[in-house]
Short mmCIF file of C-alpha atoms and ligand atoms in Angstrom, two decimals:
data_model
loop_
_atom_site.label_atom_id
_atom_site.label_comp_id
_atom_site.label_asym_id
_atom_site.label_seq_id
_atom_site.Cartn_x
_atom_site.Cartn_y
_atom_site.Cartn_z
CA MET A 1170 -10.69 10.87 -21.45
CA ILE A 1171 -7.13 10.77 -20.55
CA LYS A 1172 -5.44 13.67 -18.25
CA GLU A 1173 -1.39 13.66 -18.62
CA SER A 1174 0.50 15.06 -15.93
CA LYS A 1175 3.51 15.68 -13.98
CA TYR A 1176 4.28 12.38 -13.00
CA PHE A 1177 0.81 10.36 -14.07
CA ILE A 1178 -0.86 9.21 -17.12
CA SER A 1179 -4.70 8.62 -16.73
CA LYS A 1180 -7.38 7.74 -18.05
CA PHE A 1181 -11.39 7.85 -16.37
CA ASP A 1182 -14.43 7.94 -17.47
CA GLU A 1183 -16.21 11.42 -17.74
CA SER A 1184 -18.31 11.49 -15.55
CA ASP A 1185 -15.93 11.28 -12.84
CA ALA A 1186 -13.16 13.97 -14.18
CA ASP A 1187 -13.64 16.52 -11.23
CA THR A 1188 -13.32 12.97 -8.76
CA ALA A 1189 -10.14 11.76 -11.04
CA GLY A 1190 -8.83 15.67 -10.41
CA ARG A 1191 -9.04 14.39 -6.59
CA PHE A 1192 -7.29 11.65 -6.70
CA ILE A 1193 -4.46 12.52 -9.17
CA ARG A 1194 -4.09 16.10 -7.38
CA LEU A 1195 -3.24 13.26 -4.12
CA LEU A 1196 -1.52 10.90 -6.53
CA GLU A 1197 1.09 14.12 -7.46
CA GLU A 1198 1.85 14.87 -3.89
CA GLU A 1199 2.83 11.63 -2.21
CA TYR A 1200 4.72 10.80 -4.96
CA ASP A 1201 6.46 13.11 -4.56
CA LYS A 1202 6.71 13.74 -0.54
CA ILE A 1203 7.18 8.84 -0.96
CA HIS A 1204 10.57 9.78 -3.33
CA GLY A 1205 11.06 12.95 -0.11
CA CYS A 1206 11.04 10.43 2.88
CA PHE A 1207 12.67 7.71 1.11
CA GLY A 1208 15.57 9.43 -0.08
CA PHE A 1209 14.82 7.73 -3.87
CA GLU A 1210 15.33 9.53 -6.81
CA PRO A 1211 11.95 10.24 -9.09
CA LYS A 1212 12.67 7.72 -12.05
CA ASP A 1213 11.89 9.17 -15.86
CA THR A 1214 8.38 6.84 -16.92
CA LYS A 1215 5.30 7.77 -15.98
CA TYR A 1216 2.94 5.64 -14.38
CA LYS A 1217 -1.17 5.26 -15.27
CA PHE A 1218 -3.81 5.49 -13.00
CA CYS A 1219 -6.85 4.21 -14.27
CA LEU A 1220 -10.40 5.94 -11.95
CA CYS A 1221 -12.85 2.29 -13.04
CA ALA A 1222 -15.64 3.79 -13.35
CA ASN A 1223 -17.02 -0.13 -11.41
CA ALA A 1224 -16.60 -3.16 -11.34
CA GLU A 1225 -16.36 -4.21 -15.25
CA ASP A 1226 -13.77 -1.56 -15.37
CA TYR A 1227 -12.20 -2.65 -13.62
CA ILE A 1228 -11.95 -5.78 -13.64
CA LYS A 1229 -11.44 -5.35 -17.64
CA GLU A 1230 -7.78 -2.74 -16.77
CA THR A 1231 -6.19 -4.43 -13.98
CA GLY A 1232 -7.18 -7.79 -16.13
CA LYS A 1233 -8.40 -10.13 -13.85
CA LYS A 1234 -11.13 -13.12 -14.43
CA GLU A 1235 -14.14 -12.62 -14.29
CA GLU A 1236 -14.07 -15.43 -11.63
CA GLU A 1237 -11.26 -13.51 -9.35
CA TYR A 1238 -12.83 -10.79 -8.91
CA GLN A 1239 -13.92 -9.83 -5.57
CA PRO A 1240 -16.35 -6.96 -4.33
CA TRP A 1241 -13.13 -5.38 -1.77
CA MET A 1242 -11.13 -6.05 -4.41
CA VAL A 1243 -10.37 -2.09 -4.86
CA GLY A 1244 -6.60 -0.77 -5.79
CA ASN A 1245 -3.77 -2.60 -7.95
CA SER A 1246 -0.98 -2.00 -8.82
CA ASN A 1247 0.72 -3.72 -12.04
CA PHE A 1248 4.84 -3.30 -11.83
CA ALA A 1249 4.92 -4.51 -15.42
CA GLU A 1250 3.00 -1.82 -17.16
CA LYS A 1251 3.52 0.05 -14.39
CA LYS A 1252 -0.14 0.69 -13.58
CA ILE A 1253 -2.31 1.77 -10.59
CA CYS A 1254 -6.35 0.86 -10.71
CA VAL A 1255 -7.90 2.20 -8.37
CA ILE A 1256 -12.60 1.89 -8.43
CA SER A 1257 -14.38 4.87 -8.29
CA PRO A 1258 -16.05 6.31 -5.51
CA SER A 1259 -18.96 6.39 -7.19
CA ALA A 1260 -19.31 2.44 -7.47
CA GLY A 1261 -20.11 2.87 -4.25
CA ASN A 1262 -17.29 3.44 -1.73
CA ASP A 1263 -16.44 6.17 0.27
CA GLU A 1264 -13.72 7.87 -1.29
CA GLU A 1265 -11.77 9.22 1.63
CA TYR A 1266 -11.01 5.10 1.92
CA LEU A 1267 -10.52 5.13 -1.94
CA GLU A 1268 -7.40 7.41 -1.49
CA LYS A 1269 -5.78 5.78 1.14
CA VAL A 1270 -6.22 2.99 -1.15
CA ALA A 1271 -4.68 4.54 -4.21
CA VAL A 1272 -1.79 5.93 -1.74
CA HIS A 1273 -0.89 1.86 -0.51
CA GLU A 1274 -0.31 1.51 -4.27
CA LEU A 1275 1.04 3.89 -5.12
CA VAL A 1276 3.55 3.59 -2.14
CA HIS A 1277 3.77 -0.11 -4.29
CA MET A 1278 4.50 0.80 -7.51
CA ILE A 1279 6.83 3.42 -5.79
CA PHE A 1280 9.32 0.67 -3.68
CA ASP A 1281 8.88 -1.75 -6.45
CA GLU A 1282 10.51 0.55 -9.08
CA GLN A 1283 13.15 2.03 -6.47
CA THR A 1284 14.09 -1.23 -5.00
CA GLY A 1285 13.24 -3.88 -8.62
CA ILE A 1286 12.07 -6.16 -5.48
CA THR A 1287 9.39 -7.44 -6.73
CA GLU A 1288 9.60 -10.93 -3.65
CA ASN A 1289 9.64 -10.17 -0.47
CA GLU A 1290 8.54 -10.06 2.59
CA ALA A 1291 4.69 -10.06 3.14
CA TRP A 1292 4.57 -8.26 6.03
CA ILE A 1293 7.23 -5.40 5.04
CA ALA A 1294 6.18 -4.90 1.74
CA GLU A 1295 2.50 -4.65 3.18
CA GLY A 1296 3.35 -3.50 6.25
CA ILE A 1297 5.02 -0.04 4.22
CA ALA A 1298 2.29 0.79 2.10
CA ILE A 1299 -0.53 0.28 4.87
CA PHE A 1300 1.52 2.59 7.35
CA TYR A 1301 2.23 5.28 4.80
CA ALA A 1302 -1.21 4.98 3.81
CA GLY A 1303 -2.74 5.50 6.71
CA GLN A 1304 -4.70 2.41 7.05
CA THR A 1305 -4.31 0.91 10.46
CA GLU A 1306 -8.37 1.00 12.01
CA ALA A 1307 -7.77 1.41 16.21
CA GLU A 1308 -10.66 -0.54 16.31
CA TYR A 1309 -9.61 -4.07 14.95
CA ILE A 1310 -6.15 -3.63 17.39
CA SER A 1311 -5.95 -6.44 20.25
CA ARG A 1312 -3.43 -5.31 23.24
CA GLU A 1313 -3.70 -8.94 24.37
CA ASN A 1314 -4.53 -11.24 21.27
CA PHE A 1315 -2.18 -10.35 18.00
CA PRO A 1316 0.06 -11.89 15.06
CA LYS A 1317 3.62 -12.63 16.04
CA ILE A 1318 5.75 -11.47 12.93
CA SER A 1319 6.49 -15.06 12.04
CA GLU A 1320 2.63 -15.84 11.80
CA ILE A 1321 2.50 -13.25 9.21
CA SER A 1322 5.80 -13.54 7.56
CA GLY A 1323 6.06 -15.26 4.12
CA ILE A 1324 7.05 -14.47 0.16
CA CYS A 1325 4.70 -11.77 -1.78
CA GLU A 1326 5.85 -12.42 -4.84
CA ASN A 1327 4.16 -9.97 -7.93
CA GLY A 1328 1.76 -8.77 -5.00
CA ASP A 1329 -0.26 -12.07 -4.53
CA THR A 1330 0.64 -12.27 -0.11
CA PRO A 1331 0.73 -15.52 1.60
CA ASP A 1332 -2.69 -16.75 2.69
CA ASN A 1333 -1.06 -16.88 6.64
CA PHE A 1334 -0.49 -12.75 6.54
CA ILE A 1335 -4.78 -12.55 4.90
CA ASP A 1336 -6.05 -15.02 7.45
CA ASN A 1337 -3.82 -14.29 11.03
CA GLY A 1338 -4.84 -10.36 10.07
CA GLY A 1339 -1.56 -9.34 8.45
CA TYR A 1340 -3.86 -6.18 6.91
CA ASP A 1341 -5.20 -4.97 10.72
CA TYR A 1342 -1.29 -5.24 12.31
CA ALA A 1343 1.61 -4.98 9.07
CA GLY A 1344 1.50 -1.17 9.66
CA ILE A 1345 2.75 -0.71 13.54
CA TYR A 1346 4.90 -2.87 13.27
CA VAL A 1347 6.69 -2.04 10.58
CA GLY A 1348 6.18 1.42 11.38
CA HIS A 1349 7.42 0.30 15.21
CA TYR A 1350 10.35 -1.22 13.02
CA ILE A 1351 11.42 2.26 11.08
CA LYS A 1352 10.97 3.42 14.63
CA THR A 1353 13.63 1.57 16.52
CA TYR A 1354 16.18 0.82 12.92
CA GLY A 1355 15.99 3.80 10.53
CA SER A 1356 14.60 4.18 7.20
CA ASP A 1357 18.04 3.08 5.53
CA ALA A 1358 17.64 -0.41 8.11
CA PHE A 1359 14.55 -0.83 6.69
CA ILE A 1360 15.37 -1.14 3.31
CA LYS A 1361 17.80 -3.12 3.80
CA ALA A 1362 14.72 -5.29 4.61
CA TYR A 1363 12.65 -4.00 1.64
CA LYS A 1364 15.65 -6.04 -0.28
CA ASN A 1365 16.24 -8.38 1.46
CA GLU A 1366 19.60 -7.21 2.29
CA ILE A 1367 19.44 -8.19 5.70
CA LEU A 1368 16.86 -10.79 7.27
CA PRO A 1369 14.34 -7.51 9.21
CA GLU A 1370 14.54 -9.37 12.23
CA VAL A 1371 13.09 -8.08 15.56
CA TYR A 1372 14.02 -8.34 19.95
CA SER A 1373 12.01 -10.31 21.60
CA GLY A 1374 8.78 -8.43 22.57
CA PHE A 1375 8.84 -6.11 19.57
CA GLU A 1376 4.67 -6.80 18.54
CA LYS A 1377 3.53 -5.73 22.55
CA GLU A 1378 6.04 -2.59 22.56
CA ALA A 1379 4.87 -1.29 18.86
CA ILE A 1380 1.05 -1.92 19.40
CA GLU A 1381 1.04 0.20 22.82
CA GLU A 1382 3.00 3.03 20.94
CA TYR A 1383 0.55 3.00 17.87
CA LEU A 1384 -2.35 2.67 20.72
CA LYS A 1385 -0.94 5.86 22.51
CA ASN A 1386 -0.22 7.93 20.17
CA ASP A 1387 -3.56 6.91 18.08
CA LYS A 1388 -6.44 10.44 18.66
CA HIS A 1389 -9.15 7.62 17.78
ZN1 LIG B 1618 -0.80 -3.72 -1.06
#
């Protein structure tokens, strides 16, 4: 089925109509919120959103090769096609988890479109999506054994994250570091860093402070 709404043209299986409705409402709301939050003007083009019924459909819609696909791959944004794909909760993952994935992909799409930048610093590009979508899990965060920003740095190219980002816990910590970066230096500085206009340098002890602050405010 195809459904057109204010900012999205969505595709989903008929059996997923109710679930797709919830995802579309969320994406529409978040679209406005993200633009407001970072002072972006919405563009005219509508994004495509596909709630993929199963892994096979996800592979087809994202254009991935079958051998590339891994079961943890549940969300994808394709900037060239302005298309966000998320696998349906009916394929086995928790809906709340997948909603965060959808918002994460939307942040990538909006930042790519608004800045025109698709090659930039991994902890910045992934961190903003993780931070905004609220995907950091306190149980994976350590006060003693955490990566320095330099250890999760590298160039993200068209959605491909460097290995050291993944291997050194980038997905666990980048959201915390970006949250602290925005709090310390402001959103304008963050956007400049995102656009590669300034080097996102931080002071010594930044990571430790970011973690302490996150754990203090976390409600878990
Ligand atoms: Zn991402």
